[in-house]
Amino acid sequence: MATLTRVRIWLVLFIVCLIASGVTAFPLETELRLASSVLHADWSPAPQLLPDLVTWVDRVRDALIDTNNRYPFIAYASDWLAFAHLVIAVAFWGPLRDPVRNIWVVQFGMIACVGIIPLALIAGSIRGIPLGWQLIDMSFGVIGIIPLIIVYRLIRRLEREQATPTPA
């Protein structure tokens, strides 16, 4: 498979994941109601196996319902979070079109993935987020950087391939 094709496949995967994580930030109350009902379903072993997780999801659900009922404008913050994911996904259109010229976008994405870790640890601790949930949040950066490292290396290879004159 050609290097450019591989770059584009990885970038499309990354863009799709960014869009999915952005779009799912809009219906948080619905998602938490669903998650709680699944965790409490008769067939679910979660209350026995992961009681702290069930308690946390229920607490967040209840707080979100209460906040949305009393102060719906607070949800605007997560709308902006969702929008930011979508805008960042659009930024990756540049490397999709011209990877070598727009490698800086991939580098920016890698820096953002690394930045997730201190943000989750610092803000999570200040906001009283359980460590397990902070680890889940950090996993987005750890998992997200993997395709970006692959793309970065492929773009560097593509750059070398384009610089090497082809024999006539």
PDB file of C-alpha atoms in Angstrom:
ATOM      1  CA  MET A   1       0.000   0.000   0.000  1.00  0.00           C
ATOM      2  CA  ALA A   2       1.332   3.453  -0.868  1.00  0.00           C
ATOM      3  CA  THR A   3       2.580   5.632   1.975  1.00  0.00           C
ATOM      4  CA  LEU A   4       0.143   8.441   1.133  1.00  0.00           C
ATOM      5  CA  THR A   5      -2.784   6.006   1.262  1.00  0.00           C
ATOM      6  CA  ARG A   6      -1.678   4.728   4.670  1.00  0.00           C
ATOM      7  CA  VAL A   7      -1.370   8.302   5.972  1.00  0.00           C
ATOM      8  CA  ARG A   8      -4.883   9.075   4.793  1.00  0.00           C
ATOM      9  CA  ILE A   9      -6.397   5.912   6.278  1.00  0.00           C
ATOM     10  CA  TRP A  10      -4.917   6.691   9.710  1.00  0.00           C
ATOM     11  CA  LEU A  11      -5.990  10.334   9.480  1.00  0.00           C
ATOM     12  CA  VAL A  12      -9.560   9.403   8.532  1.00  0.00           C
ATOM     13  CA  LEU A  13      -9.682   7.035  11.516  1.00  0.00           C
ATOM     14  CA  PHE A  14      -8.455   9.814  13.803  1.00  0.00           C
ATOM     15  CA  ILE A  15     -10.928  12.334  12.346  1.00  0.00           C
ATOM     16  CA  VAL A  16     -13.845   9.910  12.752  1.00  0.00           C
ATOM     17  CA  CYS A  17     -12.891   9.323  16.402  1.00  0.00           C
ATOM     18  CA  LEU A  18     -12.660  13.073  17.044  1.00  0.00           C
ATOM     19  CA  ILE A  19     -16.082  13.611  15.483  1.00  0.00           C
ATOM     20  CA  ALA A  20     -17.577  10.736  17.489  1.00  0.00           C
ATOM     21  CA  SER A  21     -16.169  12.062  20.750  1.00  0.00           C
ATOM     22  CA  GLY A  22     -17.449  15.529  19.875  1.00  0.00           C
ATOM     23  CA  VAL A  23     -20.943  14.493  18.877  1.00  0.00           C
ATOM     24  CA  THR A  24     -21.359  12.356  22.000  1.00  0.00           C
ATOM     25  CA  ALA A  25     -20.636  15.380  24.206  1.00  0.00           C
ATOM     26  CA  PHE A  26     -23.986  16.942  23.231  1.00  0.00           C
ATOM     27  CA  PRO A  27     -26.520  14.416  24.684  1.00  0.00           C
ATOM     28  CA  LEU A  28     -24.788  13.855  28.034  1.00  0.00           C
ATOM     29  CA  GLU A  29     -27.938  13.582  30.131  1.00  0.00           C
ATOM     30  CA  THR A  30     -29.463  11.015  27.787  1.00  0.00           C
ATOM     31  CA  GLU A  31     -26.219   9.033  27.699  1.00  0.00           C
ATOM     32  CA  LEU A  32     -25.905   9.021  31.481  1.00  0.00           C
ATOM     33  CA  ARG A  33     -29.525   7.957  31.943  1.00  0.00           C
ATOM     34  CA  LEU A  34     -28.889   5.087  29.517  1.00  0.00           C
ATOM     35  CA  ALA A  35     -25.574   4.114  31.163  1.00  0.00           C
ATOM     36  CA  SER A  36     -27.204   4.073  34.585  1.00  0.00           C
ATOM     37  CA  SER A  37     -30.118   1.961  33.402  1.00  0.00           C
ATOM     38  CA  VAL A  38     -27.719  -0.532  31.799  1.00  0.00           C
ATOM     39  CA  LEU A  39     -25.596  -0.685  34.944  1.00  0.00           C
ATOM     40  CA  HIS A  40     -28.738  -1.340  37.038  1.00  0.00           C
ATOM     41  CA  ALA A  41     -30.335  -3.848  34.636  1.00  0.00           C
ATOM     42  CA  ASP A  42     -31.291  -7.214  36.130  1.00  0.00           C
ATOM     43  CA  TRP A  43     -28.685  -8.979  34.007  1.00  0.00           C
ATOM     44  CA  SER A  44     -25.867  -6.548  34.853  1.00  0.00           C
ATOM     45  CA  PRO A  45     -23.190  -7.709  37.304  1.00  0.00           C
ATOM     46  CA  ALA A  46     -21.916  -4.128  37.642  1.00  0.00           C
ATOM     47  CA  PRO A  47     -23.460  -3.318  41.063  1.00  0.00           C
ATOM     48  CA  GLN A  48     -21.688  -6.329  42.585  1.00  0.00           C
ATOM     49  CA  LEU A  49     -18.440  -6.161  40.603  1.00  0.00           C
ATOM     50  CA  LEU A  50     -18.004  -2.394  40.241  1.00  0.00           C
ATOM     51  CA  PRO A  51     -20.075  -0.699  42.942  1.00  0.00           C
ATOM     52  CA  ASP A  52     -17.933   2.463  42.958  1.00  0.00           C
ATOM     53  CA  LEU A  53     -18.409   2.877  39.193  1.00  0.00           C
ATOM     54  CA  VAL A  54     -22.177   2.466  39.506  1.00  0.00           C
ATOM     55  CA  THR A  55     -22.286   4.971  42.368  1.00  0.00           C
ATOM     56  CA  TRP A  56     -20.189   7.473  40.381  1.00  0.00           C
ATOM     57  CA  VAL A  57     -22.296   7.175  37.206  1.00  0.00           C
ATOM     58  CA  ASP A  58     -25.483   7.602  39.241  1.00  0.00           C
ATOM     59  CA  ARG A  59     -24.036  10.621  41.044  1.00  0.00           C
ATOM     60  CA  VAL A  60     -22.992  12.289  37.796  1.00  0.00           C
ATOM     61  CA  ARG A  61     -26.375  11.471  36.218  1.00  0.00           C
ATOM     62  CA  ASP A  62     -28.259  12.967  39.154  1.00  0.00           C
ATOM     63  CA  ALA A  63     -26.067  16.079  39.200  1.00  0.00           C
ATOM     64  CA  LEU A  64     -26.457  16.575  35.467  1.00  0.00           C
ATOM     65  CA  ILE A  65     -30.243  16.165  35.607  1.00  0.00           C
ATOM     66  CA  ASP A  66     -30.450  18.594  38.514  1.00  0.00           C
ATOM     67  CA  THR A  67     -28.130  21.099  36.850  1.00  0.00           C
ATOM     68  CA  ASN A  68     -29.963  20.880  33.511  1.00  0.00           C
ATOM     69  CA  ASN A  69     -33.304  21.410  35.250  1.00  0.00           C
ATOM     70  CA  ARG A  70     -32.145  24.333  37.384  1.00  0.00           C
ATOM     71  CA  TYR A  71     -29.359  25.866  35.300  1.00  0.00           C
ATOM     72  CA  PRO A  72     -29.583  24.643  31.697  1.00  0.00           C
ATOM     73  CA  PHE A  73     -27.083  27.258  30.517  1.00  0.00           C
ATOM     74  CA  ILE A  74     -24.287  25.329  32.273  1.00  0.00           C
ATOM     75  CA  ALA A  75     -24.636  22.631  29.575  1.00  0.00           C
ATOM     76  CA  TYR A  76     -23.400  25.259  27.142  1.00  0.00           C
ATOM     77  CA  ALA A  77     -19.857  24.461  28.371  1.00  0.00           C
ATOM     78  CA  SER A  78     -20.090  20.875  27.143  1.00  0.00           C
ATOM     79  CA  ASP A  79     -21.603  22.147  23.888  1.00  0.00           C
ATOM     80  CA  TRP A  80     -18.414  24.161  23.419  1.00  0.00           C
ATOM     81  CA  LEU A  81     -16.364  21.058  24.252  1.00  0.00           C
ATOM     82  CA  ALA A  82     -18.227  19.166  21.553  1.00  0.00           C
ATOM     83  CA  PHE A  83     -17.746  22.012  19.092  1.00  0.00           C
ATOM     84  CA  ALA A  84     -14.010  22.103  19.844  1.00  0.00           C
ATOM     85  CA  HIS A  85     -13.715  18.414  18.944  1.00  0.00           C
ATOM     86  CA  LEU A  86     -15.471  19.061  15.645  1.00  0.00           C
ATOM     87  CA  VAL A  87     -13.264  22.069  14.861  1.00  0.00           C
ATOM     88  CA  ILE A  88     -10.105  20.115  15.646  1.00  0.00           C
ATOM     89  CA  ALA A  89     -11.353  17.345  13.351  1.00  0.00           C
ATOM     90  CA  VAL A  90     -11.708  19.924  10.560  1.00  0.00           C
ATOM     91  CA  ALA A  91      -8.105  21.030  11.140  1.00  0.00           C
ATOM     92  CA  PHE A  92      -6.963  17.531  10.190  1.00  0.00           C
ATOM     93  CA  TRP A  93      -8.387  18.085   6.715  1.00  0.00           C
ATOM     94  CA  GLY A  94      -5.132  19.921   5.931  1.00  0.00           C
ATOM     95  CA  PRO A  95      -2.842  16.917   6.485  1.00  0.00           C
ATOM     96  CA  LEU A  96      -5.407  14.738   4.739  1.00  0.00           C
ATOM     97  CA  ARG A  97      -4.997  16.872   1.602  1.00  0.00           C
ATOM     98  CA  ASP A  98      -1.257  17.619   1.842  1.00  0.00           C
ATOM     99  CA  PRO A  99       0.401  15.675   4.668  1.00  0.00           C
ATOM    100  CA  VAL A 100       3.965  16.925   4.198  1.00  0.00           C
ATOM    101  CA  ARG A 101       3.029  20.603   4.110  1.00  0.00           C
ATOM    102  CA  ASN A 102       0.590  20.249   7.047  1.00  0.00           C
ATOM    103  CA  ILE A 103       2.593  17.969   9.318  1.00  0.00           C
ATOM    104  CA  TRP A 104       2.391  20.719  11.937  1.00  0.00           C
ATOM    105  CA  VAL A 105      -1.282  19.838  12.493  1.00  0.00           C
ATOM    106  CA  VAL A 106      -0.260  16.281  13.397  1.00  0.00           C
ATOM    107  CA  GLN A 107       2.407  17.664  15.753  1.00  0.00           C
ATOM    108  CA  PHE A 108      -0.236  19.946  17.296  1.00  0.00           C
ATOM    109  CA  GLY A 109      -2.486  16.912  17.813  1.00  0.00           C
ATOM    110  CA  MET A 110       0.331  14.993  19.484  1.00  0.00           C
ATOM    111  CA  ILE A 111       1.009  17.913  21.841  1.00  0.00           C
ATOM    112  CA  ALA A 112      -2.718  18.075  22.665  1.00  0.00           C
ATOM    113  CA  CYS A 113      -2.767  14.333  23.430  1.00  0.00           C
ATOM    114  CA  VAL A 114       0.171  14.732  25.831  1.00  0.00           C
ATOM    115  CA  GLY A 115      -1.543  17.755  27.408  1.00  0.00           C
ATOM    116  CA  ILE A 116      -4.575  15.669  28.325  1.00  0.00           C
ATOM    117  CA  ILE A 117      -2.588  13.878  31.042  1.00  0.00           C
ATOM    118  CA  PRO A 118      -1.687  16.860  33.262  1.00  0.00           C
ATOM    119  CA  LEU A 119      -5.091  18.434  32.625  1.00  0.00           C
ATOM    120  CA  ALA A 120      -6.907  15.298  33.795  1.00  0.00           C
ATOM    121  CA  LEU A 121      -4.672  14.931  36.835  1.00  0.00           C
ATOM    122  CA  ILE A 122      -4.769  18.571  37.913  1.00  0.00           C
ATOM    123  CA  ALA A 123      -8.330  19.562  37.016  1.00  0.00           C
ATOM    124  CA  GLY A 124      -9.650  16.128  37.962  1.00  0.00           C
ATOM    125  CA  SER A 125      -8.138  16.369  41.428  1.00  0.00           C
ATOM    126  CA  ILE A 126      -9.405  19.927  41.930  1.00  0.00           C
ATOM    127  CA  ARG A 127     -12.924  18.953  40.768  1.00  0.00           C
ATOM    128  CA  GLY A 128     -13.083  15.765  42.871  1.00  0.00           C
ATOM    129  CA  ILE A 129     -13.075  13.344  39.937  1.00  0.00           C
ATOM    130  CA  PRO A 130     -12.161   9.793  41.052  1.00  0.00           C
ATOM    131  CA  LEU A 131      -8.698   8.634  39.966  1.00  0.00           C
ATOM    132  CA  GLY A 132     -10.189   5.781  37.934  1.00  0.00           C
ATOM    133  CA  TRP A 133     -12.194   8.270  35.889  1.00  0.00           C
ATOM    134  CA  GLN A 134      -9.138  10.473  35.470  1.00  0.00           C
ATOM    135  CA  LEU A 135      -7.315   7.432  34.069  1.00  0.00           C
ATOM    136  CA  ILE A 136     -10.145   6.906  31.589  1.00  0.00           C
ATOM    137  CA  ASP A 137      -9.860  10.555  30.544  1.00  0.00           C
ATOM    138  CA  MET A 138      -6.083  10.226  30.202  1.00  0.00           C
ATOM    139  CA  SER A 139      -6.548   7.151  28.014  1.00  0.00           C
ATOM    140  CA  PHE A 140      -7.974   9.426  25.296  1.00  0.00           C
ATOM    141  CA  GLY A 141      -4.584  11.100  25.037  1.00  0.00           C
ATOM    142  CA  VAL A 142      -2.627   7.860  25.293  1.00  0.00           C
ATOM    143  CA  ILE A 143      -4.779   6.103  22.685  1.00  0.00           C
ATOM    144  CA  GLY A 144      -5.117   9.219  20.517  1.00  0.00           C
ATOM    145  CA  ILE A 145      -1.388   9.758  20.196  1.00  0.00           C
ATOM    146  CA  ILE A 146      -0.805   6.263  18.770  1.00  0.00           C
ATOM    147  CA  PRO A 147      -2.325   6.899  15.320  1.00  0.00           C
ATOM    148  CA  LEU A 148      -0.752  10.353  15.289  1.00  0.00           C
ATOM    149  CA  ILE A 149       2.731   8.930  15.915  1.00  0.00           C
ATOM    150  CA  ILE A 150       2.119   6.436  13.113  1.00  0.00           C
ATOM    151  CA  VAL A 151       0.926   9.243  10.816  1.00  0.00           C
ATOM    152  CA  TYR A 152       3.878  11.435  11.767  1.00  0.00           C
ATOM    153  CA  ARG A 153       6.367   8.686  10.876  1.00  0.00           C
ATOM    154  CA  LEU A 154       4.545   7.921   7.641  1.00  0.00           C
ATOM    155  CA  ILE A 155       4.571  11.597   6.669  1.00  0.00           C
ATOM    156  CA  ARG A 156       8.316  11.743   7.301  1.00  0.00           C
ATOM    157  CA  ARG A 157       8.703   8.680   5.059  1.00  0.00           C
ATOM    158  CA  LEU A 158       6.492  10.311   2.433  1.00  0.00           C
ATOM    159  CA  GLU A 159       8.645  13.427   2.651  1.00  0.00           C
ATOM    160  CA  ARG A 160      11.784  11.346   1.962  1.00  0.00           C
ATOM    161  CA  GLU A 161      10.046   9.539  -0.889  1.00  0.00           C
ATOM    162  CA  GLN A 162       9.056  12.837  -2.498  1.00  0.00           C
ATOM    163  CA  ALA A 163      12.597  14.209  -2.104  1.00  0.00           C
ATOM    164  CA  THR A 164      14.187  11.163  -3.759  1.00  0.00           C
ATOM    165  CA  PRO A 165      14.343  11.578  -7.529  1.00  0.00           C
ATOM    166  CA  THR A 166      12.652   8.751  -9.393  1.00  0.00           C
ATOM    167  CA  PRO A 167      14.850   6.951 -11.942  1.00  0.00           C
ATOM    168  CA  ALA A 168      13.943   7.681 -15.538  1.00  0.00           C
TER     169      ALA A 168
END
